[in-house]
Every structure is written in structure tokens, then in C-alpha cells.
Short mmCIF file of N, CA and C in Angstrom, two decimals:
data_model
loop_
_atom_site.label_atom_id
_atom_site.label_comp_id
_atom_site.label_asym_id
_atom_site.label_seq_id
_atom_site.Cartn_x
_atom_site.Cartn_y
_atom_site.Cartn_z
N UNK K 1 8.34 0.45 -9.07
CA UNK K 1 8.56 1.56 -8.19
C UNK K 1 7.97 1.21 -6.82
N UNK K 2 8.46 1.66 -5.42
CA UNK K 2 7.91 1.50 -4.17
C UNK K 2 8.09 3.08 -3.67
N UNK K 3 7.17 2.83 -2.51
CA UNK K 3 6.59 4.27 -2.39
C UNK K 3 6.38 3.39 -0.73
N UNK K 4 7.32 3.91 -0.08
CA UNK K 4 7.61 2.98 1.42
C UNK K 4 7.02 4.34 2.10
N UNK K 5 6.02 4.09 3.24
CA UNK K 5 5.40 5.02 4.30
C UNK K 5 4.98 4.28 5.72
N UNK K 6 5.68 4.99 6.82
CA UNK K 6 5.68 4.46 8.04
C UNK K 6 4.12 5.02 8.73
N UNK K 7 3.78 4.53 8.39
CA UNK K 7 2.10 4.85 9.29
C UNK K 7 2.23 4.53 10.86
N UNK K 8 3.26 3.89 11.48
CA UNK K 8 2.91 3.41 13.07
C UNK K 8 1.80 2.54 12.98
N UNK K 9 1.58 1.84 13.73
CA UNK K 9 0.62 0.87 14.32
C UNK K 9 -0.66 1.34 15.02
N UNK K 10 -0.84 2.61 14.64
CA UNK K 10 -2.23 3.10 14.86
C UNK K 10 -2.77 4.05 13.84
N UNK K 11 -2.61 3.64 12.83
CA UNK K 11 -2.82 4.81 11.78
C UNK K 11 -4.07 4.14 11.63
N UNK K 12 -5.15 5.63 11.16
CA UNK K 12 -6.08 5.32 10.73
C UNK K 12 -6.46 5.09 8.81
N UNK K 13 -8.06 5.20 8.56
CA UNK K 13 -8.00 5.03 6.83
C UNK K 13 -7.95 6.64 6.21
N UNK K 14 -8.01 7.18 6.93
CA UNK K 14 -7.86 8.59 5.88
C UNK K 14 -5.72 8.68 5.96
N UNK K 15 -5.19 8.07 6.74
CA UNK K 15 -3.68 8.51 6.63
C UNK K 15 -3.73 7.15 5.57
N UNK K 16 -4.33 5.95 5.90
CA UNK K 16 -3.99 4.84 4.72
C UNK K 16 -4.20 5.61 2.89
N UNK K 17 -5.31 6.21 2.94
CA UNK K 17 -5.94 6.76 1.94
C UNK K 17 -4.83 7.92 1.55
N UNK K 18 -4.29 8.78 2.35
CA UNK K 18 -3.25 9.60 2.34
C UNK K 18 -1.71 9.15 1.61
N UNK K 19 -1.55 7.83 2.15
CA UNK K 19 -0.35 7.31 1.44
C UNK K 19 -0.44 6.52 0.42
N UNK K 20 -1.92 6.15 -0.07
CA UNK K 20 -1.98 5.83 -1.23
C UNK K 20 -2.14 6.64 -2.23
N UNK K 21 -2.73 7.74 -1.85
CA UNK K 21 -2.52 9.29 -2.82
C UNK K 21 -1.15 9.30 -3.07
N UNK K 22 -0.11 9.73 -1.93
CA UNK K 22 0.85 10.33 -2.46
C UNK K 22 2.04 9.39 -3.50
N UNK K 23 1.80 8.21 -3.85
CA UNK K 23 2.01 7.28 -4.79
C UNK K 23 1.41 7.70 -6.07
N UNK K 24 0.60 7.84 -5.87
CA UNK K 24 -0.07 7.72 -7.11
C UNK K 24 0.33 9.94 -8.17
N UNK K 25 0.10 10.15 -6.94
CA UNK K 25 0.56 11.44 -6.95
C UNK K 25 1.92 11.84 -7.41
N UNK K 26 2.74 11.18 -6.83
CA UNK K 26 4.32 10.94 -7.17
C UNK K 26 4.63 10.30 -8.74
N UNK K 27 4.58 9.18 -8.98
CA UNK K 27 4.41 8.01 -9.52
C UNK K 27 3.08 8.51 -10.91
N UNK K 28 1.98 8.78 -10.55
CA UNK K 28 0.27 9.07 -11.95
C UNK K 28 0.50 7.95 -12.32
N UNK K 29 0.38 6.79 -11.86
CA UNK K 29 -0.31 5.86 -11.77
C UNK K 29 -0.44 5.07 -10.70
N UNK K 30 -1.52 4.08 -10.94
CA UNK K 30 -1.79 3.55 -9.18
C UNK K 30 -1.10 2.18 -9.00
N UNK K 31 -0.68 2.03 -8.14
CA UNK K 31 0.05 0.84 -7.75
C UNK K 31 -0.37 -0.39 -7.89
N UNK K 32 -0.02 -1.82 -7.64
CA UNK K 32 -0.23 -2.80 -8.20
C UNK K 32 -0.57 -3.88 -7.31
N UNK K 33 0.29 -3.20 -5.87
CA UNK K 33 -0.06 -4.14 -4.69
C UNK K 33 0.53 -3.10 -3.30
N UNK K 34 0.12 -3.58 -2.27
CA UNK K 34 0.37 -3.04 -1.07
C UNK K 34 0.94 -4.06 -0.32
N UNK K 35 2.25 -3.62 0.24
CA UNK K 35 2.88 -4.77 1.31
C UNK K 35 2.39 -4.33 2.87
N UNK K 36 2.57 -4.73 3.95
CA UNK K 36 2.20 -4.25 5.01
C UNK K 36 3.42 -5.22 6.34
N UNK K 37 3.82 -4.37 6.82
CA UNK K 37 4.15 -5.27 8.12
C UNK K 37 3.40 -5.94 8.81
N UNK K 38 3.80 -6.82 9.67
CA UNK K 38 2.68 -7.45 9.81
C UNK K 38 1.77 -6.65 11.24
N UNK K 39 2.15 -5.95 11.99
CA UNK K 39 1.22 -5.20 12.68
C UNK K 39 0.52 -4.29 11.77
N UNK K 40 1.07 -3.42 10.66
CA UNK K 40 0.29 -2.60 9.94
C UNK K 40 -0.60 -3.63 9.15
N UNK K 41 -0.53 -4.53 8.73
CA UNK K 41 -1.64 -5.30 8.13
C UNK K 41 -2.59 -5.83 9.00
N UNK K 42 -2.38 -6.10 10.42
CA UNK K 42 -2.95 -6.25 11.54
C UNK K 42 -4.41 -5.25 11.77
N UNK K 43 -3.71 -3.96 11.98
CA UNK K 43 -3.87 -2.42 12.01
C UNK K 43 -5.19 -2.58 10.53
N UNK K 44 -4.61 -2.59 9.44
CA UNK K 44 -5.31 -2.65 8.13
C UNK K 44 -6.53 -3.56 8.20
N UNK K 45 -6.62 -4.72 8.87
CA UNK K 45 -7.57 -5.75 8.77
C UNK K 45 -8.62 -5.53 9.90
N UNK K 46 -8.66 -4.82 10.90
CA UNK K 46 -9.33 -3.84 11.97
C UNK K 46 -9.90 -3.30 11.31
N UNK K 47 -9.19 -2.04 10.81
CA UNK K 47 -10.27 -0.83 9.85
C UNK K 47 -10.86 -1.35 8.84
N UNK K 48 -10.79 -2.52 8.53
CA UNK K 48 -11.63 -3.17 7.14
C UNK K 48 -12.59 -4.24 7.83
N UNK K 49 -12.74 -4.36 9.27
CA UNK K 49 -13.28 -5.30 9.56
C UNK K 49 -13.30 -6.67 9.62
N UNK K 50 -11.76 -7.07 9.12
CA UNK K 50 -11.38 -8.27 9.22
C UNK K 50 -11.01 -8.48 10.00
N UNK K 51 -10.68 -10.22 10.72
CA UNK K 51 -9.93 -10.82 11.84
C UNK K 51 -8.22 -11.08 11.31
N UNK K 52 -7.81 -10.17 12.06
CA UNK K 52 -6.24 -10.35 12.60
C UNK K 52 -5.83 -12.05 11.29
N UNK K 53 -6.43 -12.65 11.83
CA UNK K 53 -6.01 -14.52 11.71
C UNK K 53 -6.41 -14.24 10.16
N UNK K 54 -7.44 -14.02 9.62
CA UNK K 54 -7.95 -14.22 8.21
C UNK K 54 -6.66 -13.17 7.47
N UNK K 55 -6.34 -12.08 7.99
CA UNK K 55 -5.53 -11.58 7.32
C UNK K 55 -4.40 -11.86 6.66
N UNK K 56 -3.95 -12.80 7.74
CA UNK K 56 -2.65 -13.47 7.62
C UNK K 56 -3.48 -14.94 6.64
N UNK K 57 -4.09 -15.60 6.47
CA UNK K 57 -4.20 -16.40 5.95
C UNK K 57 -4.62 -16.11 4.23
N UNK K 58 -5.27 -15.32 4.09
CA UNK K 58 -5.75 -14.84 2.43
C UNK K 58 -5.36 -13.50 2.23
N UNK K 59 -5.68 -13.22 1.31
CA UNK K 59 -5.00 -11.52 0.26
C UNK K 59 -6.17 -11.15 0.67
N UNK K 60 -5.85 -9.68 1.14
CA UNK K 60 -6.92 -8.61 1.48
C UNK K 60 -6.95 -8.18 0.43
N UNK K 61 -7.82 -6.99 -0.18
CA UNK K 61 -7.84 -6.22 -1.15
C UNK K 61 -8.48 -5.04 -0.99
N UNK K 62 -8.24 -3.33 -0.99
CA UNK K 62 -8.22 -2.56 -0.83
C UNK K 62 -8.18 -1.94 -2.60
N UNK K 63 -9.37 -1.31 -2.55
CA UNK K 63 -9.49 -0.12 -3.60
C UNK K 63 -9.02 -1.19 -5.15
N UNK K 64 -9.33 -2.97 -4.92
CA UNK K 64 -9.45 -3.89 -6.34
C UNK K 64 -7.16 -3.84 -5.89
N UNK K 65 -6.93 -3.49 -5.09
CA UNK K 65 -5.10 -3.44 -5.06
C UNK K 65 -4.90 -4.72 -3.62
N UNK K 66 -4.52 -6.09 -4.19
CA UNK K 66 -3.93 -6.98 -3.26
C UNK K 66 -3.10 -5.80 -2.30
N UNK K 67 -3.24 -6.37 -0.97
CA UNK K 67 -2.73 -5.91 0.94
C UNK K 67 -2.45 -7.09 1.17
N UNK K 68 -0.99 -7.41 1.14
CA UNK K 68 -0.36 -8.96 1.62
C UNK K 68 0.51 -8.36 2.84
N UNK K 69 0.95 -8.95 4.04
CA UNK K 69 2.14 -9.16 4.46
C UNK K 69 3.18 -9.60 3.88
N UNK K 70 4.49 -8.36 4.73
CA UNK K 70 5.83 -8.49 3.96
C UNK K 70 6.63 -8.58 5.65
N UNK K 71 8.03 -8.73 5.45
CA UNK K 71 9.05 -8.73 6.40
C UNK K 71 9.31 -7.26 6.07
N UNK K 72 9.13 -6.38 6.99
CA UNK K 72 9.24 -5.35 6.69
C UNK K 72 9.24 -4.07 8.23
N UNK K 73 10.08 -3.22 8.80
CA UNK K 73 10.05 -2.61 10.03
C UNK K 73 8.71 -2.54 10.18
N UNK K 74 8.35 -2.47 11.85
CA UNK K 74 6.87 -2.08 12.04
C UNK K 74 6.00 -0.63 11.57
N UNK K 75 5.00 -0.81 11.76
CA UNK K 75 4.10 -0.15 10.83
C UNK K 75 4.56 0.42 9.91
N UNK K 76 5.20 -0.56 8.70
CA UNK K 76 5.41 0.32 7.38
C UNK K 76 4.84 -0.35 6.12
N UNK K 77 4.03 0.52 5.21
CA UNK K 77 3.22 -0.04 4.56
C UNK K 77 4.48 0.24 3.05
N UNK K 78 4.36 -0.42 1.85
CA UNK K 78 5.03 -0.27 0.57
C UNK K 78 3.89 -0.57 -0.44
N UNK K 79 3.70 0.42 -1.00
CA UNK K 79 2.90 0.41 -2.11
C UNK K 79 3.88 0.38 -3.19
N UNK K 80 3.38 -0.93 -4.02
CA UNK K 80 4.43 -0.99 -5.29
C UNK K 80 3.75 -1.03 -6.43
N UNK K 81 4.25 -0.81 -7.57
CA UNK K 81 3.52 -0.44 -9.10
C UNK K 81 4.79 -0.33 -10.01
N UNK K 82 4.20 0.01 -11.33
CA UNK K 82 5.32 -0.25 -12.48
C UNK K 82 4.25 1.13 -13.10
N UNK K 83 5.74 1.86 -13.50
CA UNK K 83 5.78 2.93 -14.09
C UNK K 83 6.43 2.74 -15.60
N UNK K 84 5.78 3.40 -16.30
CA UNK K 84 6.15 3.39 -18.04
C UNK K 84 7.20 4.86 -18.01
N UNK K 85 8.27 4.14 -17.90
CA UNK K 85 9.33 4.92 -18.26
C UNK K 85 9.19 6.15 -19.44
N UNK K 86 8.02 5.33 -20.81
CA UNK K 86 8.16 6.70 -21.90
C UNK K 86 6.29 7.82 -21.43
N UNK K 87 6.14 7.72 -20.61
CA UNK K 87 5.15 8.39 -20.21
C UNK K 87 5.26 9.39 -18.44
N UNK K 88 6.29 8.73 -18.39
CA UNK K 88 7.01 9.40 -17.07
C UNK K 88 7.27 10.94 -16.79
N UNK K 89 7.61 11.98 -18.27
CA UNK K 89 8.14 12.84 -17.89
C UNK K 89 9.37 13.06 -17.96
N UNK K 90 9.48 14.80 -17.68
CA UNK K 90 11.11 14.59 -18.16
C UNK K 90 11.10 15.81 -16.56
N UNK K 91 10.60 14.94 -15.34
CA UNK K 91 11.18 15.44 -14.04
C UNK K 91 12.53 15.20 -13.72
#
């Protein structure tokens, strides 16, 4: 499952924290990895205190959940995970 959210290129960690709720919220369970454009991973490696350059070179990790760069429109983050179809619900 992906759970695609356009944060813009200035989002802060309570809207990051915000769109990882509503995944998990959607979805009741938590995702598996986070993709990031590469300005939103840019953006992401700022508020975590990392350098821009290190970001792009190794896997960030947020909340024990790999933050890689993807090819993806600017500032849009994709939180992806695998959902158990027989525990899903009958939404």
C-alpha cells in the first residue's frame, strides 16, 4: 500500500509526523519505508540534523522506518507498507 502526501519543500516535523499518522490511521499498520523527493528528503535531513550530501549517500531512518530518495514530484513524501488483506476489514 502507498499513502503519497505532498508536504512542499518547507514542511515541518509535526506535518511529517501528521502524514505518517494518517497512514497508519488509514492503513492500522505502520509502514515499512518512506520515499522522499529529493528536496523533501533534503527538507527531512535539516529537521533531523543531517547534511543535505549524507542524505543522499546512506538510508536515513525515522521512527526505526528507512527515508530513502525516490524520483518522485517535488516535495512529495510516499510512505509504503504491506497490509494483511485478512485483517483489513470489511471497509
Amino acid at each position: 500500500m502507498r499513502w503519497t502526501v505532498a508536504l512542499g519543500a518547507s514542511f515541518d516535523g509535526p506535518q511529517f509526523d501528521v502524514a505518517l499518522a494518517g497512514f497508519r490511521r488509514l492503513y492500522n499498520v505502520a509502514p515499512v519505508r518512506v520515499l522522499c523527493a529529493p528536496d523533501a528528503l533534503t527538507r527531512f535531513a535539516a529537521l533531523t540534523g543531517t547534511s543535505a550530501d549524507d542524505a543522499l549517500l546512506r538510508e536515513l531512518r525515522y521512527e526505526g522506518l528507512p527515508v530513502v530518495s525516490a524520483i518522485l514530484a517535488p516535495g512529495t513524501v510516499v510512505f509504503e507498507g504491506e497490509v494483511d488483506e485478512e485483517r483489513m476489514g470489511d471497509w
